[in-house]
DNA sequence: CTGAAAGCGCTAACAA
DNA sequence: TTGTTAGCGCTTTCAG
């Protein structure tokens, strides 16, 4: 049909006919059926994006980076959430692939064998994001959480802290938090130091949990001189508690979180943290997907971003 | 083909054949093509969800309520973000409808005429959420922001505060914040009172902005005795600033926010707020969409939820 | 520049 | 219980 040509601005159509079609379309409130279009053309302008959660500030920023970058590429992101469950990831992935998207962006490089197989046979570019510690299926964009933890350990040791506690989430499936902790312990081990205490939580208001865990740890292990939190939110809660209770921060007690969320800007004292390059990761991943059609399906790029430590006011400086 | 029957657990198929098909499917890594399926069956298991933003904590919770409720209905949510832009809303909506979803959940009841027309002709149940102040297209689930503002004004006046300032976002397209302010002013007007001062912001870290605006307003209008914030995040920033600067809260200065975010649980003092029923709204909207097929396409339900004031520690009690 | 015809990979209805 | 057939509403290709 000529109509099809007009609606997609393709092929040569006379202005007269074009106008007529456009007018009729508007009048009828016509919305083309992409299902049929996609089936016929074997092309779908959708990019599947799979993340574990929307509730912790970090993924919304990644998504917004993706949306922004995809803005005028004609591609549309479609989001799926797994709640850190590998089974849910598998089903969300299956569902997405059944729509034959033009690309897929998925958080993490740990997947069930079935999920991995699907990714390998996706027939579209796949970008695994957030984490570069391991082998990806196709392209990978992220930071090394292992090295992030390691560098933070070095910075803390360099500042002279020695009795160090770790506070984090109790989520076996949060591989990135796990890798940060492993890297952190490795960094401490190089100086012959082991963690003085650890505390884990799950669920609830992160800010509140940060308070509670901090109090519990400082009561239990009073000689601790540094608290390393697995995310900024619990770190902020801990920081507030320490300030209220008269701790000498960063003199006698140092603190650090992870992520670099802008919430920290509003705290009375700036928590030390490490920027996780969230928006940048989203943008880069989107660029890879959007650029692929031109460059062919070569794939396999690995982009490692470098998070930098923001010392803020909670690590004492030399 | 029999294959189709097996994969959808439909019709009568012998166990022998079923097994054979399943095995072959697994071996080939076969993923059915929903595009073709949808085209043939005229049914799509997708529910479009359109929200203005993912970065302010409130919508992620709505989405999570929706996901949760849709979990075992066979329906899949697909998210779109408009950044509070009516044009973006229009295009996202167009894009979504072109996939002929089984239902549509969209934030707000203010839309461009074109968007409204699309919603009316969507050919699927539509639920407009968050706000009930106005006329919706089909079903509506939300709270009255106008009355929320009004009730907060009454509570503040009842507590004896008289010199009241308002601090909020400068977003002409955030109709809900606008309605809350209008209701609030109406409540004050009933007692012959007008706002003593107002301050608006846009962009940046909300917590930090809350601090800055609070400082600015208290410097400019020192005799203010109550600060009403359009959201909890700036309220929390303001609260922290007031505490640090030795203000007598709630004795000489009261504060209140809006939303009831769980972040408030971690603050040294509990900010007064009003629960916006976010998760509940998401769940109810999802139920309407999921239930519609059974009940036919009657539609037009309006569910108004009742937000309640949480006084916390920042409004003095009688 | 415009029309006609084939077919994308499924589902639905029917026949065997 | 299984196979066959005709579309779903588009895009693509090929004729006019």
XYZ file of C-alpha atoms in Angstrom, chain A residues 31-36 38-39 44-46 54 60 63 71 76-79 81 88 94-95 97-100 204-205 207-208 211 233 240 244 262-263 265-268, chain B residues 31-36 38-39 44-46 54 60 63 71 76-79 81 88 94-95 97-100 204-205 207-208 211 233 240 244 262-263 265-268:
82
model
C -2.050 4.122 14.975
C -0.052 1.699 12.846
C 0.218 -1.843 14.093
C 3.861 -2.458 14.833
C 3.222 -6.097 15.443
C 2.393 -6.633 11.820
C 7.735 -6.038 12.799
C 6.655 -9.405 11.555
C 11.911 -4.336 15.842
C 12.915 -0.949 17.216
C 13.012 -2.213 20.779
C 14.502 0.017 40.627
C 17.178 4.497 37.572
C 18.151 3.676 32.694
C 16.501 9.356 22.263
C 12.980 2.393 22.305
C 14.108 0.927 25.590
C 11.871 -1.611 27.297
C 12.611 -2.307 30.938
C 13.133 -6.046 36.601
C 13.097 -14.151 37.343
C 12.819 -15.226 27.646
C 9.848 -12.910 27.456
C 13.687 -12.259 23.442
C 10.356 -13.554 22.256
C 9.775 -10.015 20.975
C 12.982 -10.177 18.975
C 13.714 -2.045 55.180
C 14.776 1.575 54.937
C 19.072 4.804 55.921
C 17.561 3.355 59.076
C 21.962 3.611 61.703
C 22.458 4.917 51.699
C 24.149 10.621 60.745
C 24.580 12.608 66.568
C 23.873 12.900 44.855
C 21.906 12.508 48.032
C 25.505 16.410 48.765
C 22.758 17.258 51.206
C 24.318 15.688 54.279
C 25.959 17.855 56.959
C 12.195 -19.134 21.552
C 8.713 -18.628 20.075
C 8.154 -15.464 18.118
C 5.539 -13.495 19.998
C 5.285 -11.008 17.207
C 3.781 -13.575 14.930
C 0.332 -11.683 18.728
C -0.518 -10.841 15.164
C -0.710 -9.237 23.472
C 0.276 -9.981 27.052
C 1.783 -6.557 27.556
C 12.125 7.217 37.743
C 9.672 3.038 41.324
C 5.994 0.206 39.339
C 3.252 -11.430 38.589
C 3.994 -8.233 31.517
C 4.492 -4.578 32.331
C 6.424 -2.422 29.893
C 7.640 0.907 31.220
C 9.238 7.536 30.955
C 7.314 12.976 25.228
C 1.921 6.375 20.505
C 4.805 3.961 20.519
C -0.219 1.709 21.536
C 1.359 0.652 18.308
C 2.130 -2.612 20.086
C -1.532 -3.045 20.953
C 20.086 19.022 41.463
C 20.172 16.970 44.620
C 18.283 17.001 49.762
C 20.785 19.762 49.105
C 18.836 22.836 52.744
C 13.352 14.807 50.045
C 18.621 18.513 58.736
C 22.050 21.739 62.729
C 10.823 5.296 54.024
C 13.992 7.324 53.921
C 12.701 6.530 59.050
C 16.425 7.025 59.143
C 16.429 10.702 60.035
C 17.245 11.847 63.580
